[in-house]
Amino acid sequence: RAKELGGRRVEVFAAHMHADVVRRLELAADLQRALLENQFAIEYQPVVDLATSRVTAVEALVRWWKDGASVPPEQFLGPAEDTGLIVPLSEWILREACREVAAWRASSWEIGLSLNLSARQITAPRFVETVESALTESGLPPSALTLEVIEEMLVEDAEEVVTRLSELRGLGIRLAIDDFGTGYASLAFLRQLPVDMIKIDPSFVSGLGRDETLSLLTRTIVRLGRDLGLIVVAEGIERPEQLEALREMGCTRGQGYLVARPMGPRGVDSLMPAGLSTLQETV
Ligand code: C2E
Ligand code: MG
Ligand code: MG
Ligand code: MG
């Protein structure tokens, strides 16, 4: 009887597996088509100087417009990574974002660009050359580009990842650790990589003004970053008391819905220096 039950369980498991494999294959095919049919778009979220409210940079965030709706990156980046489609997709994002930010800078607006990297992208052949050519073709100076990495990227191929990123930094490109504080490797990452910036994960920022432990941890991260001479950016600022707490802790930059949501290129156009008053009123 036990055997019978066990056997049935295996069947159920196999049916699950089957559905999962089919779903993944479908998604892979959809992604491939999306790339060919230009269904991807970039939104930009402003990063501001918390003291002056000046926009210092925009972070490029990929969007997939599928059948009239936007699919969240969490739903397709994993499969894109598994199938390798992340490589051509990331190259498109890199070139497009460099071009758009270079155009904003051409109208005397000193903003930088932050880009999220994927592990597979970093270890792909000619990654460094691809970044260099995107800069050359767009005219964006290396110092205006910040590449964001998360510590999971050091899990495999750590040595190669560190080597590639160090080469890029040698060209004058900046490096940031995204989602800082969420994993055990954060501090090891700081030792291995020559980074310029840490971005405090929203899970800390969310507790400001509400949770003593999270507030203490945020304060500790801000101090650590400052002591190491790094730029510290707080992510996920949604409430005014969070902003106040961060300013008081000496955190100098921030990002979040309270400041500005991710927006299309036309939205960024309207933030150009002359139009900055809206942001200044919010912050
Ligand atoms: P991330 O790099 O940490 O980006 C911040 C995420 O938080 C974005 O989600 C942004 O829309 C969201 N966010 C910003 N402010 C707030 C806020 O005040 N409250 C809340 N609740 N959320 C806020 P998004 O665009 O869905 O991206 C999710 C993640 O997907 C990113 O996290 C990043 O890891 C990844 N990602 C996005 N675009 C790209 C890309 O072009 N390439 C790669 N490799 N990864 C990307
Ligand atoms: Mg990011
Ligand atoms: Mg983050
Ligand atoms: Mg994230």
Short mmCIF file of C-alpha atoms and ligand atoms in Angstrom, two decimals:
data_model
loop_
_atom_site.label_atom_id
_atom_site.label_comp_id
_atom_site.label_asym_id
_atom_site.label_seq_id
_atom_site.Cartn_x
_atom_site.Cartn_y
_atom_site.Cartn_z
CA ARG A 1 0.00 0.00 0.00
CA ALA A 2 2.81 2.33 0.86
CA LYS A 3 4.37 1.52 -2.46
CA GLU A 4 1.14 2.34 -4.23
CA LEU A 5 0.93 5.72 -2.50
CA GLY A 6 4.57 6.38 -3.19
CA GLY A 7 4.08 5.55 -6.85
CA ARG A 8 1.15 7.89 -7.15
CA ARG A 9 3.13 10.65 -5.54
CA VAL A 10 5.86 10.22 -8.13
CA GLU A 11 3.28 10.54 -10.89
CA VAL A 12 1.87 13.73 -9.45
CA PHE A 13 5.38 15.09 -9.14
CA ALA A 14 6.15 14.14 -12.76
CA ALA A 15 2.99 15.88 -13.99
CA HIS A 16 4.06 19.03 -12.10
CA MET A 17 7.49 18.83 -13.63
CA HIS A 18 6.00 18.46 -17.06
CA ALA A 19 3.76 21.52 -16.73
CA ASP A 20 6.71 23.48 -15.38
CA VAL A 21 8.96 22.52 -18.27
CA VAL A 22 6.26 23.43 -20.80
CA ARG A 23 5.69 26.79 -19.12
CA ARG A 24 9.40 27.56 -19.17
CA LEU A 25 9.74 26.62 -22.83
CA GLU A 26 6.76 28.81 -23.71
CA LEU A 27 8.20 31.70 -21.78
CA ALA A 28 11.57 31.24 -23.49
CA ALA A 29 9.88 31.35 -26.91
CA ASP A 30 7.86 34.44 -25.88
CA LEU A 31 11.03 36.19 -24.72
CA GLN A 32 12.84 35.40 -27.94
CA ARG A 33 9.94 36.85 -29.94
CA ALA A 34 9.73 39.88 -27.62
CA LEU A 35 13.34 40.69 -28.35
CA LEU A 36 12.84 40.44 -32.11
CA GLU A 37 9.64 42.48 -31.97
CA ASN A 38 11.01 45.23 -29.70
CA GLN A 39 8.55 44.60 -26.89
CA PHE A 40 11.06 45.73 -24.27
CA ALA A 41 11.26 49.27 -22.97
CA ILE A 42 13.30 51.10 -20.38
CA GLU A 43 11.95 53.13 -17.50
CA TYR A 44 14.19 55.43 -15.54
CA GLN A 45 13.94 56.09 -11.81
CA PRO A 46 15.61 59.28 -10.57
CA VAL A 47 18.19 59.09 -7.79
CA VAL A 48 18.37 62.38 -5.90
CA ASP A 49 20.75 64.21 -3.62
CA LEU A 50 18.77 64.23 -0.37
CA ALA A 51 20.11 67.63 0.68
CA THR A 52 19.41 69.56 -2.54
CA SER A 53 16.82 67.32 -4.29
CA ARG A 54 18.95 67.55 -7.40
CA VAL A 55 18.64 64.49 -9.66
CA THR A 56 22.12 62.95 -9.71
CA ALA A 57 21.35 59.91 -11.83
CA VAL A 58 18.65 57.74 -13.29
CA GLU A 59 18.48 53.98 -12.83
CA ALA A 60 17.45 52.06 -15.94
CA LEU A 61 14.76 49.44 -15.22
CA VAL A 62 13.67 47.08 -17.97
CA ARG A 63 9.99 46.62 -18.83
CA TRP A 64 8.36 43.96 -20.99
CA TRP A 65 5.21 45.17 -22.72
CA LYS A 66 3.36 41.96 -23.43
CA ASP A 67 -0.17 42.12 -24.87
CA GLY A 68 -0.68 45.65 -23.60
CA ALA A 69 0.46 44.96 -20.02
CA SER A 70 3.83 45.41 -18.33
CA VAL A 71 5.35 42.14 -17.03
CA PRO A 72 7.46 42.73 -13.87
CA PRO A 73 11.20 42.04 -14.31
CA GLU A 74 11.11 39.43 -11.52
CA GLN A 75 8.90 37.27 -13.75
CA PHE A 76 11.13 37.19 -16.80
CA LEU A 77 14.71 37.94 -15.75
CA GLY A 78 15.24 34.46 -14.25
CA PRO A 79 14.07 32.65 -17.40
CA ALA A 80 16.01 35.13 -19.55
CA GLU A 81 19.10 34.31 -17.50
CA ASP A 82 18.50 30.53 -17.78
CA THR A 83 18.07 30.64 -21.55
CA GLY A 84 20.93 33.07 -22.14
CA LEU A 85 18.55 35.63 -23.67
CA ILE A 86 19.63 37.98 -20.91
CA VAL A 87 22.83 38.61 -22.86
CA PRO A 88 21.31 40.19 -26.02
CA LEU A 89 18.58 41.82 -23.90
CA SER A 90 21.13 43.41 -21.56
CA GLU A 91 23.19 44.63 -24.49
CA TRP A 92 20.13 46.35 -25.92
CA ILE A 93 19.38 47.98 -22.52
CA LEU A 94 23.01 49.10 -22.20
CA ARG A 95 23.18 50.73 -25.63
CA GLU A 96 19.72 52.28 -25.47
CA ALA A 97 20.18 53.71 -21.96
CA CYS A 98 23.66 55.09 -22.72
CA ARG A 99 22.27 56.78 -25.83
CA GLU A 100 19.32 58.33 -24.00
CA VAL A 101 21.33 59.55 -21.01
CA ALA A 102 24.03 60.97 -23.31
CA ALA A 103 21.28 62.95 -25.06
CA TRP A 104 20.06 64.40 -21.74
CA ARG A 105 23.62 65.33 -20.84
CA ALA A 106 24.01 67.04 -24.20
CA SER A 107 21.46 69.60 -23.01
CA SER A 108 23.80 70.56 -20.14
CA TRP A 109 22.23 68.28 -17.57
CA GLU A 110 24.86 66.51 -15.50
CA ILE A 111 23.16 63.23 -14.74
CA GLY A 112 24.60 59.78 -14.45
CA LEU A 113 23.21 56.41 -15.48
CA SER A 114 22.87 53.38 -13.21
CA LEU A 115 22.48 49.97 -14.83
CA ASN A 116 21.70 46.62 -13.24
CA LEU A 117 23.97 43.81 -14.39
CA SER A 118 23.20 40.12 -14.59
CA ALA A 119 25.81 37.45 -13.74
CA ARG A 120 25.54 35.82 -17.14
CA GLN A 121 26.09 39.17 -18.85
CA ILE A 122 29.33 39.76 -16.95
CA THR A 123 30.81 36.38 -17.84
CA ALA A 124 29.65 36.52 -21.48
CA PRO A 125 32.42 36.84 -24.08
CA ARG A 126 33.49 40.40 -24.86
CA PHE A 127 31.49 41.95 -21.99
CA VAL A 128 34.07 44.63 -21.27
CA GLU A 129 34.43 45.48 -24.97
CA THR A 130 30.64 45.74 -25.30
CA VAL A 131 30.44 48.26 -22.46
CA GLU A 132 33.34 50.23 -23.91
CA SER A 133 31.74 50.37 -27.34
CA ALA A 134 28.37 51.47 -25.87
CA LEU A 135 30.20 54.36 -24.20
CA THR A 136 32.16 55.30 -27.29
CA GLU A 137 29.14 55.16 -29.59
CA SER A 138 26.91 57.19 -27.27
CA GLY A 139 29.59 59.62 -26.12
CA LEU A 140 28.69 58.94 -22.48
CA PRO A 141 31.81 59.44 -20.32
CA PRO A 142 32.78 56.34 -18.25
CA SER A 143 32.50 58.34 -15.03
CA ALA A 144 28.79 58.92 -15.75
CA LEU A 145 28.06 55.19 -15.75
CA THR A 146 27.46 53.17 -12.57
CA LEU A 147 27.07 49.40 -12.83
CA GLU A 148 25.00 47.78 -10.08
CA VAL A 149 25.73 44.26 -8.92
CA ILE A 150 24.28 42.05 -6.22
CA GLU A 151 26.22 39.63 -4.10
CA GLU A 152 24.58 36.54 -5.66
CA MET A 153 26.80 37.26 -8.63
CA LEU A 154 29.81 36.13 -6.67
CA VAL A 155 28.31 32.71 -5.96
CA GLU A 156 29.57 31.20 -9.21
CA ASP A 157 32.52 32.38 -11.29
CA ALA A 158 33.42 34.84 -8.54
CA GLU A 159 36.96 35.28 -9.77
CA GLU A 160 35.91 36.07 -13.30
CA VAL A 161 33.18 38.45 -12.15
CA VAL A 162 35.62 40.37 -9.94
CA THR A 163 38.19 40.51 -12.76
CA ARG A 164 35.72 41.85 -15.35
CA LEU A 165 34.27 44.43 -12.97
CA SER A 166 37.72 45.58 -11.92
CA GLU A 167 38.66 46.04 -15.59
CA LEU A 168 35.62 48.25 -16.07
CA ARG A 169 36.42 50.26 -13.00
CA GLY A 170 39.90 50.74 -14.41
CA LEU A 171 38.23 52.51 -17.33
CA GLY A 172 36.64 54.98 -14.92
CA ILE A 173 33.23 53.31 -14.65
CA ARG A 174 31.70 53.26 -11.14
CA LEU A 175 30.50 50.16 -9.31
CA ALA A 176 27.63 49.87 -6.87
CA ILE A 177 26.43 47.07 -4.63
CA ASP A 178 22.65 46.84 -4.98
CA ASP A 179 20.32 45.49 -2.27
CA PHE A 180 23.12 46.01 0.24
CA GLY A 181 22.69 44.28 3.59
CA THR A 182 20.42 41.46 2.43
CA GLY A 183 22.97 38.65 2.28
CA TYR A 184 25.87 37.24 4.18
CA ALA A 185 28.29 38.17 1.44
CA SER A 186 27.80 41.95 1.60
CA LEU A 187 30.91 42.59 3.65
CA ALA A 188 33.00 40.07 1.72
CA PHE A 189 31.87 41.79 -1.46
CA LEU A 190 33.16 45.10 -0.15
CA ARG A 191 36.56 43.52 0.41
CA GLN A 192 36.80 41.85 -2.98
CA LEU A 193 35.43 44.53 -5.25
CA PRO A 194 36.63 48.10 -5.63
CA VAL A 195 33.19 49.69 -5.21
CA ASP A 196 32.11 53.32 -5.19
CA MET A 197 28.58 53.05 -3.92
CA ILE A 198 26.24 50.95 -1.81
CA LYS A 199 22.48 50.94 -2.22
CA ILE A 200 20.70 50.13 1.02
CA ASP A 201 17.96 47.57 0.49
CA PRO A 202 14.36 48.77 0.97
CA SER A 203 13.83 46.13 3.68
CA PHE A 204 15.91 48.37 6.00
CA VAL A 205 14.47 51.67 4.81
CA SER A 206 10.92 50.38 5.31
CA GLY A 207 11.50 50.16 9.06
CA LEU A 208 12.63 53.75 9.57
CA GLY A 209 10.45 55.52 12.10
CA ARG A 210 8.70 52.24 12.96
CA ASP A 211 11.21 49.59 13.90
CA GLU A 212 14.12 50.18 16.28
CA THR A 213 16.26 47.31 15.00
CA LEU A 214 15.88 48.21 11.35
CA SER A 215 16.59 51.86 12.14
CA LEU A 216 19.74 50.89 14.01
CA LEU A 217 20.88 48.63 11.16
CA THR A 218 20.26 51.39 8.62
CA ARG A 219 22.26 53.84 10.71
CA THR A 220 25.08 51.29 10.94
CA ILE A 221 25.14 50.72 7.17
CA VAL A 222 25.14 54.47 6.46
CA ARG A 223 28.06 54.94 8.85
CA LEU A 224 29.97 51.98 7.40
CA GLY A 225 29.55 53.35 3.88
CA ARG A 226 30.63 56.83 4.89
CA ASP A 227 33.63 55.55 6.84
CA LEU A 228 34.73 53.64 3.74
CA GLY A 229 34.32 56.77 1.63
CA LEU A 230 31.43 55.33 -0.39
CA ILE A 231 28.36 57.04 -1.75
CA VAL A 232 25.36 55.70 0.17
CA VAL A 233 21.99 55.53 -1.58
CA ALA A 234 18.80 54.57 0.26
CA GLU A 235 16.29 52.66 -1.85
CA GLY A 236 12.53 52.38 -1.48
CA ILE A 237 11.80 55.69 0.25
CA GLU A 238 8.01 55.88 0.44
CA ARG A 239 7.18 57.95 3.54
CA PRO A 240 8.33 61.40 4.68
CA GLU A 241 9.56 60.10 8.06
CA GLN A 242 11.93 57.73 6.27
CA LEU A 243 13.38 60.64 4.34
CA GLU A 244 13.81 62.65 7.55
CA ALA A 245 15.51 59.75 9.33
CA LEU A 246 17.89 59.18 6.42
CA ARG A 247 18.88 62.83 6.26
CA GLU A 248 19.50 62.85 9.99
CA MET A 249 21.68 59.71 9.68
CA GLY A 250 23.80 61.41 7.05
CA CYS A 251 22.63 59.40 4.08
CA THR A 252 23.19 61.64 1.07
CA ARG A 253 21.23 60.04 -1.76
CA GLY A 254 17.89 58.40 -2.18
CA GLN A 255 15.46 56.74 -4.47
CA GLY A 256 11.84 55.72 -3.99
CA TYR A 257 8.22 56.35 -4.83
CA LEU A 258 8.11 59.39 -2.49
CA VAL A 259 10.82 61.05 -4.56
CA ALA A 260 9.88 59.77 -8.02
CA ARG A 261 8.56 56.59 -9.59
CA PRO A 262 10.23 54.93 -12.54
CA MET A 263 9.13 56.79 -15.68
CA GLY A 264 9.48 56.67 -19.44
CA PRO A 265 11.99 58.85 -21.30
CA ARG A 266 9.40 61.61 -21.85
CA GLY A 267 8.92 61.79 -18.08
CA VAL A 268 12.65 62.26 -17.61
CA ASP A 269 12.62 65.01 -20.27
CA SER A 270 10.18 66.92 -18.09
CA LEU A 271 12.56 66.71 -15.09
CA MET A 272 15.34 68.57 -16.87
CA PRO A 273 16.78 71.35 -14.74
CA ALA A 274 14.07 73.85 -15.68
CA GLY A 275 11.38 71.37 -14.66
CA LEU A 276 12.94 70.21 -11.41
CA SER A 277 10.60 72.20 -9.17
CA THR A 278 8.09 69.34 -8.91
CA LEU A 279 10.67 67.06 -7.35
CA GLN A 280 11.92 69.79 -5.08
CA GLU A 281 8.45 70.29 -3.68
CA THR A 282 8.05 66.59 -2.88
CA VAL A 283 11.36 66.13 -1.12
P1 C2E B 1 16.56 46.96 -8.12
O1 C2E B 1 17.71 47.19 -9.02
O2 C2E B 1 16.84 46.90 -6.67
O3 C2E B 1 15.52 48.10 -8.50
C1 C2E B 1 14.65 48.71 -7.60
C2 C2E B 1 13.26 48.17 -7.70
O4 C2E B 1 12.43 48.76 -6.70
C3 C2E B 1 12.57 48.50 -9.03
O5 C2E B 1 11.66 47.43 -9.30
C4 C2E B 1 11.78 49.77 -8.68
O6 C2E B 1 10.67 50.00 -9.53
C5 C2E B 1 11.34 49.44 -7.28
N1 C2E B 1 11.09 50.63 -6.45
C6 C2E B 1 11.65 51.85 -6.55
N2 C2E B 1 11.21 52.68 -5.57
C7 C2E B 1 10.34 51.95 -4.83
C8 C2E B 1 9.54 52.26 -3.66
O7 C2E B 1 9.54 53.35 -3.11
N3 C2E B 1 8.77 51.23 -3.17
C9 C2E B 1 8.74 49.99 -3.75
N4 C2E B 1 7.93 49.07 -3.22
N5 C2E B 1 9.48 49.68 -4.85
C10 C2E B 1 10.28 50.65 -5.37
P2 C2E B 1 11.59 46.75 -10.72
O8 C2E B 1 11.70 47.77 -11.80
O9 C2E B 1 10.39 45.86 -10.68
O10 C2E B 1 12.91 45.87 -10.78
C11 C2E B 1 13.10 44.80 -9.91
C12 C2E B 1 14.50 44.25 -10.01
O11 C2E B 1 14.73 43.68 -11.31
C13 C2E B 1 15.59 45.31 -9.86
O12 C2E B 1 15.82 45.58 -8.51
C14 C2E B 1 16.75 44.62 -10.53
O13 C2E B 1 17.36 43.72 -9.67
C15 C2E B 1 16.08 43.87 -11.65
N6 C2E B 1 16.18 44.62 -12.89
C16 C2E B 1 15.42 45.65 -13.34
N7 C2E B 1 15.84 46.10 -14.54
C17 C2E B 1 16.92 45.32 -14.87
C18 C2E B 1 17.80 45.29 -16.01
O14 C2E B 1 17.71 46.07 -16.94
N8 C2E B 1 18.78 44.32 -15.99
C19 C2E B 1 18.93 43.46 -14.95
N9 C2E B 1 19.91 42.55 -15.02
N10 C2E B 1 18.13 43.47 -13.89
C20 C2E B 1 17.13 44.39 -13.84
MG MG B 2 19.29 48.38 -9.00
MG MG B 3 17.89 47.33 -4.97
MG MG B 4 16.60 44.12 -6.29
#
